[in-house]
């Protein structure tokens, strides 16, 4: 089964609002990554958070990691229409080396 | 500019036919991956290679084959044994190391004629 599961599956908000997406996973990890995918395109790496980190920021992105709950969240602040995309979390299990397991994604729609 | 190039963008397969998807990278990355993505789904790992002349099966390798004769190239063949090949195929690569982000190509969409 998938290591990561995103919640919600779909999210629709207005421009300027914040968007929060959650990811849960099952086994111990070295790190957790978030990726973005525009329709019909490849994935683009957004941010990586290591298992010994609790929070990380990059521009309008804020990622948290709670290893005790095996969960992570991605917050996009002051969203823009251009943020419309699917967002995936990906984890590497401690025994799987650099292989990543992807969740099924959250489809974010930001309405202008 | 460095990057990953996948070709063709669209591909059609007839019954009983093998087709090969191309993936080329000029990032000097050692590791390369092939994923399959079905509509509304996440990515599932088909095959991966950590070094030239070596590759391993992923979670859904049946009906697929790969080769890694050159560092920059990792072609994927979808064989006639893959009965449900219609999907979006993504190739990725990264530098050596367990904390390196993956870089993706723009995918090949494969359909059955």
CSV table of N, CA and C in Angstrom, one decimal, chain B residues 3-106:
chain,number,residue,atom,x,y,z
B,3,UNK,N,18.7,19.3,-17.7
B,3,UNK,CA,17.4,18.8,-17.4
B,3,UNK,C,17.2,17.4,-17.9
B,4,UNK,N,15.9,16.9,-17.8
B,4,UNK,CA,15.6,15.6,-18.3
B,4,UNK,C,14.6,15.7,-19.4
B,5,UNK,N,14.9,15.0,-20.5
B,5,UNK,CA,14.1,15.0,-21.7
B,5,UNK,C,13.5,13.7,-21.9
B,6,UNK,N,12.1,13.6,-22.0
B,6,UNK,CA,11.4,12.4,-22.3
B,6,UNK,C,10.8,12.6,-23.7
B,7,UNK,N,10.9,11.5,-24.4
B,7,UNK,CA,10.2,11.5,-25.7
B,7,UNK,C,9.7,10.1,-26.1
B,8,UNK,N,8.7,10.0,-26.9
B,8,UNK,CA,7.9,11.1,-27.4
B,8,UNK,C,6.9,11.6,-26.3
B,9,UNK,N,6.2,12.7,-26.5
B,9,UNK,CA,5.3,13.2,-25.5
B,9,UNK,C,4.0,12.4,-25.5
B,10,UNK,N,3.6,11.9,-26.7
B,10,UNK,CA,2.5,11.0,-26.9
B,10,UNK,C,2.9,9.8,-27.7
B,11,UNK,N,2.4,8.6,-27.3
B,11,UNK,CA,2.7,7.4,-27.9
B,11,UNK,C,1.5,6.5,-27.9
B,12,UNK,N,1.3,5.8,-29.1
B,12,UNK,CA,0.2,4.9,-29.2
B,12,UNK,C,0.8,3.5,-29.5
B,13,UNK,N,0.2,2.5,-28.8
B,13,UNK,CA,0.6,1.1,-28.9
B,13,UNK,C,-0.5,0.2,-29.5
B,14,UNK,N,-0.1,-0.6,-30.4
B,14,UNK,CA,-1.1,-1.6,-31.0
B,14,UNK,C,-1.0,-2.8,-30.1
B,15,UNK,N,-2.0,-3.7,-30.2
B,15,UNK,CA,-2.0,-4.9,-29.5
B,15,UNK,C,-0.8,-5.8,-29.9
B,16,UNK,N,-0.1,-6.4,-29.0
B,16,UNK,CA,1.0,-7.2,-29.2
B,16,UNK,C,2.3,-6.5,-29.6
B,17,UNK,N,2.3,-5.2,-29.4
B,17,UNK,CA,3.5,-4.5,-29.8
B,17,UNK,C,4.3,-4.0,-28.6
B,18,UNK,N,5.6,-4.0,-28.7
B,18,UNK,CA,6.5,-3.4,-27.7
B,18,UNK,C,6.8,-2.0,-28.1
B,19,UNK,N,6.8,-1.1,-27.2
B,19,UNK,CA,7.2,0.3,-27.4
B,19,UNK,C,8.2,0.7,-26.4
B,20,UNK,N,9.1,1.6,-26.9
B,20,UNK,CA,10.2,2.1,-26.0
B,20,UNK,C,10.0,3.6,-25.8
B,21,UNK,N,10.1,4.0,-24.5
B,21,UNK,CA,10.0,5.4,-24.1
B,21,UNK,C,11.5,5.8,-23.8
B,22,UNK,N,11.8,7.0,-24.3
B,22,UNK,CA,13.1,7.5,-24.1
B,22,UNK,C,13.2,8.5,-22.9
B,23,UNK,N,14.3,8.4,-22.2
B,23,UNK,CA,14.6,9.3,-21.1
B,23,UNK,C,16.1,9.6,-21.1
B,24,UNK,N,16.4,10.9,-21.3
B,24,UNK,CA,17.8,11.4,-21.4
B,24,UNK,C,18.0,12.5,-20.4
B,25,UNK,N,19.1,12.5,-19.6
B,25,UNK,CA,19.4,13.6,-18.7
B,25,UNK,C,20.8,14.1,-18.9
B,26,UNK,N,21.0,15.4,-18.8
B,26,UNK,CA,22.3,16.0,-18.9
B,26,UNK,C,22.7,16.6,-17.5
B,27,UNK,N,22.2,16.1,-16.4
B,27,UNK,CA,22.5,16.6,-15.1
B,27,UNK,C,23.6,15.9,-14.4
B,28,UNK,N,24.2,14.9,-15.1
B,28,UNK,CA,25.3,14.1,-14.5
B,28,UNK,C,24.8,13.3,-13.3
B,29,UNK,N,23.5,13.0,-13.2
B,29,UNK,CA,23.0,12.2,-12.1
B,29,UNK,C,23.3,10.7,-12.3
B,30,UNK,N,23.6,10.1,-11.1
B,30,UNK,CA,23.8,8.6,-11.2
B,30,UNK,C,22.5,7.9,-11.1
B,31,UNK,N,21.5,8.3,-10.3
B,31,UNK,CA,20.3,7.5,-10.1
B,31,UNK,C,19.2,8.0,-11.1
B,32,UNK,N,18.5,7.0,-11.6
B,32,UNK,CA,17.4,7.3,-12.5
B,32,UNK,C,16.2,6.4,-12.2
B,33,UNK,N,15.0,6.9,-12.5
B,33,UNK,CA,13.8,6.2,-12.1
B,33,UNK,C,12.7,6.2,-13.2
B,34,UNK,N,11.9,5.2,-13.2
B,34,UNK,CA,10.7,5.3,-14.1
B,34,UNK,C,9.5,5.1,-13.2
B,35,UNK,N,8.5,5.9,-13.3
B,35,UNK,CA,7.2,5.9,-12.6
B,35,UNK,C,6.1,5.8,-13.6
B,36,UNK,N,5.0,5.2,-13.1
B,36,UNK,CA,3.7,5.2,-13.8
B,36,UNK,C,2.7,6.0,-13.0
B,37,UNK,N,1.9,6.8,-13.7
B,37,UNK,CA,0.9,7.6,-13.0
B,37,UNK,C,-0.4,7.3,-13.7
B,38,UNK,N,-1.4,6.8,-13.0
B,38,UNK,CA,-2.8,6.7,-13.6
B,38,UNK,C,-3.6,7.9,-13.2
B,39,UNK,N,-4.7,8.2,-13.9
B,39,UNK,CA,-5.5,9.4,-13.7
B,39,UNK,C,-5.9,9.5,-12.2
B,40,UNK,N,-5.6,10.7,-11.6
B,40,UNK,CA,-6.0,11.0,-10.3
B,40,UNK,C,-5.2,10.2,-9.2
B,41,UNK,N,-4.1,9.6,-9.6
B,41,UNK,CA,-3.4,8.8,-8.7
B,41,UNK,C,-2.0,9.3,-8.5
B,42,UNK,N,-1.3,8.8,-7.5
B,42,UNK,CA,0.1,9.1,-7.3
B,42,UNK,C,1.0,8.3,-8.2
B,43,UNK,N,2.3,8.4,-7.9
B,43,UNK,CA,3.3,7.7,-8.8
B,43,UNK,C,3.6,6.3,-8.2
B,44,UNK,N,3.7,5.4,-9.1
B,44,UNK,CA,4.2,4.0,-8.7
B,44,UNK,C,5.5,3.7,-9.4
B,45,UNK,N,6.4,3.1,-8.7
B,45,UNK,CA,7.8,2.9,-9.2
B,45,UNK,C,7.8,1.6,-10.0
B,46,UNK,N,8.4,1.8,-11.3
B,46,UNK,CA,8.5,0.6,-12.2
B,46,UNK,C,9.9,0.0,-12.1
B,47,UNK,N,10.9,0.8,-12.4
B,47,UNK,CA,12.3,0.3,-12.3
B,47,UNK,C,13.1,1.5,-11.8
B,48,UNK,N,14.3,1.2,-11.3
B,48,UNK,CA,15.2,2.3,-11.0
B,48,UNK,C,16.6,1.8,-11.1
B,49,UNK,N,17.6,2.7,-11.3
B,49,UNK,CA,19.0,2.4,-11.5
B,49,UNK,C,19.8,3.4,-10.7
B,50,UNK,N,20.7,2.8,-9.9
B,50,UNK,CA,21.6,3.7,-9.1
B,50,UNK,C,22.9,4.0,-9.8
B,51,UNK,N,23.2,3.1,-10.8
B,51,UNK,CA,24.5,3.3,-11.5
B,51,UNK,C,24.4,2.6,-12.8
B,52,UNK,N,25.3,3.0,-13.7
B,52,UNK,CA,25.3,2.4,-15.1
B,52,UNK,C,25.5,0.9,-15.0
B,53,UNK,N,24.8,0.2,-15.9
B,53,UNK,CA,24.8,-1.3,-16.0
B,53,UNK,C,24.2,-2.0,-14.8
B,54,UNK,N,23.4,-1.3,-14.0
B,54,UNK,CA,22.7,-1.9,-12.9
B,54,UNK,C,21.3,-1.3,-12.7
B,55,UNK,N,20.3,-2.1,-12.5
B,55,UNK,CA,19.0,-1.6,-12.2
B,55,UNK,C,18.2,-2.6,-11.4
B,56,UNK,N,17.2,-2.1,-10.7
B,56,UNK,CA,16.4,-3.0,-9.9
B,56,UNK,C,14.9,-2.8,-10.2
B,57,UNK,N,14.1,-3.8,-9.9
B,57,UNK,CA,12.7,-3.7,-10.1
B,57,UNK,C,12.1,-2.9,-9.0
B,58,UNK,N,11.0,-2.1,-9.4
B,58,UNK,CA,10.2,-1.4,-8.4
B,58,UNK,C,9.0,-2.2,-8.0
B,59,UNK,N,7.9,-1.5,-7.7
B,59,UNK,CA,6.7,-2.2,-7.2
B,59,UNK,C,5.9,-2.8,-8.3
B,60,UNK,N,6.0,-2.3,-9.6
B,60,UNK,CA,5.1,-2.8,-10.6
B,60,UNK,C,5.9,-3.1,-11.9
B,61,UNK,N,7.0,-3.9,-11.8
B,61,UNK,CA,7.9,-4.1,-12.9
B,61,UNK,C,7.4,-5.0,-14.0
B,62,UNK,N,6.4,-5.9,-13.7
B,62,UNK,CA,5.9,-6.9,-14.6
B,62,UNK,C,5.4,-6.2,-15.9
B,63,UNK,N,5.9,-6.7,-17.0
B,63,UNK,CA,5.5,-6.2,-18.3
B,63,UNK,C,6.3,-5.1,-18.8
B,64,UNK,N,7.3,-4.7,-18.1
B,64,UNK,CA,8.3,-3.6,-18.4
B,64,UNK,C,9.7,-4.1,-18.4
B,65,UNK,N,10.6,-3.5,-19.2
B,65,UNK,CA,12.0,-3.8,-19.1
B,65,UNK,C,12.8,-2.5,-19.3
B,66,UNK,N,14.0,-2.4,-18.8
B,66,UNK,CA,14.8,-1.3,-18.9
B,66,UNK,C,16.3,-1.7,-19.3
B,67,UNK,N,17.1,-0.7,-19.6
B,67,UNK,CA,18.5,-0.9,-19.8
B,67,UNK,C,19.2,0.4,-19.3
B,68,UNK,N,20.4,0.3,-18.9
B,68,UNK,CA,21.2,1.5,-18.4
B,68,UNK,C,22.6,1.3,-18.9
B,69,UNK,N,22.8,1.5,-20.2
B,69,UNK,CA,24.1,1.3,-20.8
B,69,UNK,C,25.0,2.6,-20.7
B,70,UNK,N,24.3,3.7,-20.6
B,70,UNK,CA,25.0,5.0,-20.5
B,70,UNK,C,24.4,5.7,-19.3
B,71,UNK,N,25.2,6.6,-18.7
B,71,UNK,CA,24.8,7.3,-17.5
B,71,UNK,C,23.6,8.2,-17.8
B,72,UNK,N,23.6,8.8,-19.0
B,72,UNK,CA,22.6,9.8,-19.3
B,72,UNK,C,21.3,9.2,-19.8
B,73,UNK,N,21.2,7.9,-20.0
B,73,UNK,CA,20.1,7.4,-20.7
B,73,UNK,C,19.5,6.2,-20.0
B,74,UNK,N,18.2,6.1,-19.9
B,74,UNK,CA,17.5,5.1,-19.2
B,74,UNK,C,16.2,4.8,-19.9
B,75,UNK,N,16.2,4.1,-21.0
B,75,UNK,CA,15.0,3.8,-21.8
B,75,UNK,C,14.1,2.7,-21.1
B,76,UNK,N,12.8,2.9,-21.3
B,76,UNK,CA,11.8,2.0,-20.7
B,76,UNK,C,11.1,1.3,-21.9
B,77,UNK,N,11.0,0.0,-21.9
B,77,UNK,CA,10.2,-0.7,-22.9
B,77,UNK,C,9.0,-1.3,-22.3
B,78,UNK,N,7.9,-0.9,-22.8
B,78,UNK,CA,6.6,-1.5,-22.4
B,78,UNK,C,6.3,-2.6,-23.3
B,79,UNK,N,6.3,-3.8,-22.8
B,79,UNK,CA,6.2,-5.0,-23.6
B,79,UNK,C,4.7,-5.4,-23.8
B,80,UNK,N,4.5,-6.3,-24.7
B,80,UNK,CA,3.1,-6.8,-25.0
B,80,UNK,C,2.5,-7.5,-23.8
B,81,UNK,N,3.4,-7.9,-22.8
B,81,UNK,CA,2.9,-8.6,-21.6
B,81,UNK,C,2.3,-7.7,-20.6
B,82,UNK,N,2.4,-6.4,-20.8
B,82,UNK,CA,1.8,-5.4,-20.0
B,82,UNK,C,0.4,-5.1,-20.6
B,83,UNK,N,-0.6,-5.7,-20.0
B,83,UNK,CA,-2.0,-5.7,-20.5
B,83,UNK,C,-2.7,-4.4,-20.4
B,84,UNK,N,-2.3,-3.6,-19.5
B,84,UNK,CA,-3.0,-2.3,-19.3
B,84,UNK,C,-2.0,-1.2,-19.3
B,85,UNK,N,-1.4,-0.9,-20.4
B,85,UNK,CA,-0.3,0.1,-20.4
B,85,UNK,C,-0.7,1.5,-20.5
B,86,UNK,N,-2.0,1.8,-20.7
B,86,UNK,CA,-2.4,3.2,-20.8
B,86,UNK,C,-2.2,4.0,-19.5
B,87,UNK,N,-1.3,5.0,-19.6
B,87,UNK,CA,-0.9,5.7,-18.4
B,87,UNK,C,0.0,6.8,-18.8
B,88,UNK,N,0.4,7.6,-17.8
B,88,UNK,CA,1.4,8.7,-18.0
B,88,UNK,C,2.6,8.2,-17.3
B,89,UNK,N,3.8,8.2,-18.1
B,89,UNK,CA,5.0,7.7,-17.6
B,89,UNK,C,6.0,8.8,-17.4
B,90,UNK,N,6.6,8.8,-16.2
B,90,UNK,CA,7.5,9.8,-15.8
B,90,UNK,C,8.9,9.3,-15.5
B,91,UNK,N,9.9,9.9,-15.9
B,91,UNK,CA,11.3,9.6,-15.7
B,91,UNK,C,11.8,10.6,-14.7
B,92,UNK,N,12.7,10.2,-13.8
B,92,UNK,CA,13.3,11.1,-12.8
B,92,UNK,C,14.7,10.7,-12.6
B,93,UNK,N,15.5,11.7,-12.1
B,93,UNK,CA,16.9,11.4,-11.7
B,93,UNK,C,17.3,12.2,-10.5
B,94,UNK,N,18.4,11.8,-9.8
B,94,UNK,CA,18.9,12.6,-8.7
B,94,UNK,C,20.4,12.3,-8.5
B,95,UNK,N,21.0,13.2,-7.8
B,95,UNK,CA,22.4,13.0,-7.5
B,95,UNK,C,22.5,11.9,-6.4
B,96,UNK,N,23.7,11.3,-6.3
B,96,UNK,CA,23.9,10.3,-5.3
B,96,UNK,C,23.6,10.9,-3.9
B,97,UNK,N,22.9,10.1,-3.1
B,97,UNK,CA,22.6,10.5,-1.7
B,97,UNK,C,21.2,10.3,-1.4
B,98,UNK,N,20.9,10.0,-0.1
B,98,UNK,CA,19.5,9.7,0.2
B,98,UNK,C,18.6,10.9,0.5
B,99,UNK,N,19.2,12.1,0.5
B,99,UNK,CA,18.5,13.3,0.7
B,99,UNK,C,18.5,14.2,-0.5
B,100,UNK,N,18.6,13.7,-1.6
B,100,UNK,CA,18.6,14.5,-2.9
B,100,UNK,C,17.3,14.5,-3.5
B,101,UNK,N,16.8,15.7,-3.9
B,101,UNK,CA,15.5,15.7,-4.5
B,101,UNK,C,15.5,15.1,-5.9
B,102,UNK,N,14.4,14.6,-6.4
B,102,UNK,CA,14.3,14.0,-7.7
B,102,UNK,C,13.9,15.1,-8.7
B,103,UNK,N,14.5,15.1,-9.9
B,103,UNK,CA,14.2,15.9,-11.0
B,103,UNK,C,13.4,15.1,-12.0
B,104,UNK,N,12.3,15.7,-12.5
B,104,UNK,CA,11.5,14.9,-13.4
B,104,UNK,C,11.5,15.5,-14.8
B,105,UNK,N,11.2,14.6,-15.8
B,105,UNK,CA,10.9,15.0,-17.1
B,105,UNK,C,9.4,15.3,-17.2
B,106,UNK,N,9.0,15.7,-18.4
B,106,UNK,CA,7.6,16.1,-18.6
B,106,UNK,C,6.7,15.0,-19.0
